[in-house]
Coordinates of C-alpha atoms in Angstrom, one line a residue:
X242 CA 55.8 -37.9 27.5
X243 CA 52.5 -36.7 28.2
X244 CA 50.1 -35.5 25.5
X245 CA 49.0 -31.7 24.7
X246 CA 45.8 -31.1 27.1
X247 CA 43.1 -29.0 25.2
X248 CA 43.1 -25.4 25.3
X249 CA 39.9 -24.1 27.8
X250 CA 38.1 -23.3 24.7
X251 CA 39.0 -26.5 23.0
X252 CA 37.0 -28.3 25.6
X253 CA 33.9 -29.7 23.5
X254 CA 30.4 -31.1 25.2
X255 CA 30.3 -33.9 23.3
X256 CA 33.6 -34.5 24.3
X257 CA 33.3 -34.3 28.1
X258 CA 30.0 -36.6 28.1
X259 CA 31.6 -39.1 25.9
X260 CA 34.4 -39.5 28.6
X261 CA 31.5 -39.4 31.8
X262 CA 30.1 -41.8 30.2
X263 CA 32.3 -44.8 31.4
X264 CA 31.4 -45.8 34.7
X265 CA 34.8 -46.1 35.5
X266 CA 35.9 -42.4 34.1
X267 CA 33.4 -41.3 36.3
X268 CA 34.3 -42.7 39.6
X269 CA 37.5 -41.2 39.0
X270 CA 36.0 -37.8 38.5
X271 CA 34.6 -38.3 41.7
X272 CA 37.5 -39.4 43.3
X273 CA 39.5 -36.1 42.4
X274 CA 37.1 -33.8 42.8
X275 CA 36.7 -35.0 46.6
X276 CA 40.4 -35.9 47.4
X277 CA 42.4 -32.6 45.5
X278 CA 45.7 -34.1 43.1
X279 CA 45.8 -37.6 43.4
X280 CA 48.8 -40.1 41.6
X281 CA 47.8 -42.4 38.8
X282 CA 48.8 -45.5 41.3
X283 CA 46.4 -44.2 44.4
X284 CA 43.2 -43.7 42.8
X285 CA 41.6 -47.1 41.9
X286 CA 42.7 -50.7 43.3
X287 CA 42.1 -53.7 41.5
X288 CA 42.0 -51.7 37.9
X289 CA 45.2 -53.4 35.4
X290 CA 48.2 -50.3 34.5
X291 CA 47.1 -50.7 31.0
X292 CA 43.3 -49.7 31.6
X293 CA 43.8 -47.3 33.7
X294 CA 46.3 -46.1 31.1
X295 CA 43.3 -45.5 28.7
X296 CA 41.3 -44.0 31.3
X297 CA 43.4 -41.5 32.0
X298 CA 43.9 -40.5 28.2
X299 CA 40.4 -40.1 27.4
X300 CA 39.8 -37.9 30.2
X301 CA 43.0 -35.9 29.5
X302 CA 42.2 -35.3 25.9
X303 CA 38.6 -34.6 26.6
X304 CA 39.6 -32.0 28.8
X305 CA 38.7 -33.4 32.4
X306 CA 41.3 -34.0 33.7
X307 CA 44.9 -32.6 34.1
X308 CA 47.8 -35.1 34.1
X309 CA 51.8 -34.1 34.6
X310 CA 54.7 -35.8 35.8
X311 CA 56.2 -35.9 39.1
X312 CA 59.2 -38.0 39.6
X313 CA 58.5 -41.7 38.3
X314 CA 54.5 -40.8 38.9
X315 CA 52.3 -38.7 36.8
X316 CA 49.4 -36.8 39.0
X317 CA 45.9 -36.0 38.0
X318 CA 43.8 -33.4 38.9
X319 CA 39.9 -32.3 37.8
X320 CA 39.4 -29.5 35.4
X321 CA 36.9 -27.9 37.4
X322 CA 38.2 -24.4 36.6
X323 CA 38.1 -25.0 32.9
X324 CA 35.3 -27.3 33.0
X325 CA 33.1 -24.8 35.0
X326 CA 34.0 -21.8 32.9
X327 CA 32.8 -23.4 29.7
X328 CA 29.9 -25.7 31.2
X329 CA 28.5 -24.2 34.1
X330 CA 26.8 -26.6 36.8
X331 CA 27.8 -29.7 34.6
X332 CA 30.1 -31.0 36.9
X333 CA 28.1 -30.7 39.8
X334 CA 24.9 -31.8 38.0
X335 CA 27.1 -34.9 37.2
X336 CA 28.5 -35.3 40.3
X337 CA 25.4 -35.1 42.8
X338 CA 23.7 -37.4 40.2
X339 CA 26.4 -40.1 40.8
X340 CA 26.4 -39.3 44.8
X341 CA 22.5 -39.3 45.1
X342 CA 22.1 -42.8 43.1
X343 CA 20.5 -40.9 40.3
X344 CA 17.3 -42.7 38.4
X345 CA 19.6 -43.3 34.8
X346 CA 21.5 -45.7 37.8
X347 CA 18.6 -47.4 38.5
X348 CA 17.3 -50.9 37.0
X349 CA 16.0 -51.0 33.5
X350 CA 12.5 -50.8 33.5
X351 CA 11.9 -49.4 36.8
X352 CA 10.7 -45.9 36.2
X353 CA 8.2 -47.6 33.7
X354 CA 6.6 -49.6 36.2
X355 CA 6.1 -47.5 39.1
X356 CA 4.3 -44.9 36.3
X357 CA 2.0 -47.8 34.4
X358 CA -1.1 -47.3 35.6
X359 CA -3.0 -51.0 37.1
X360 CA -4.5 -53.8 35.2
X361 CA -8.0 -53.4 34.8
X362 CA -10.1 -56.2 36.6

């Protein structure tokens, strides 16, 4: 039996970043919000039943995701509606940030040394 998703205005910030987060989380955000409903199974290869298993729960209860059952599969789609509605451009600041290789993705350090100005000689 699934869980109770939150109500629209259940939804908390704090909440929603939490679960974006995880690296993983995230690339299945991205995953839905290209490819519509996708099953549990089609998403991500190579990921154990068990992990994905928690994956799916923290994005359900933080209100990302929608999960229901269908047959012997459950299928998950992205809360954009609900996620829109009480965050507006989140999503999609999230999402291009992922797509565009966003600085937070790049190396430690690396913003600091293309601003430090040059050794004196």
């Amino acid at each position: 039996m699934i869980a109770q998703h939150p109500d629209r205005d259940q939804i908390l910030l704090e909440n929603v970043l939490s679960a974006l987060g995880n690296p993983l989380r995230l690339r299945i955000v991205r995953v839905l919000a290209h490819g519509g409903e996708q099953s549990c199974g089609s998403i991500l290869d190579g990921v154990s039943k068990s992990t994905l298993t928690h994956h799916w729960r923290v994005l359900r209860d933080s209100g990302v995701i929608w999960q229901r059952p269908s047959g012997r599969e459950n299928l998950l789609s992205l809360r954009r509606e609900d996620l829109d509605a009480r965050f507006p451009g989140l999503l999609d600041a999230l999402l291009n940030a992922v797509e565009s290789g966003s600085p937070a993705a790049a190396p430690a350090g690396a913003s600091a040394t293309a601003t430090r100005a040059p050794a004196a000689t």
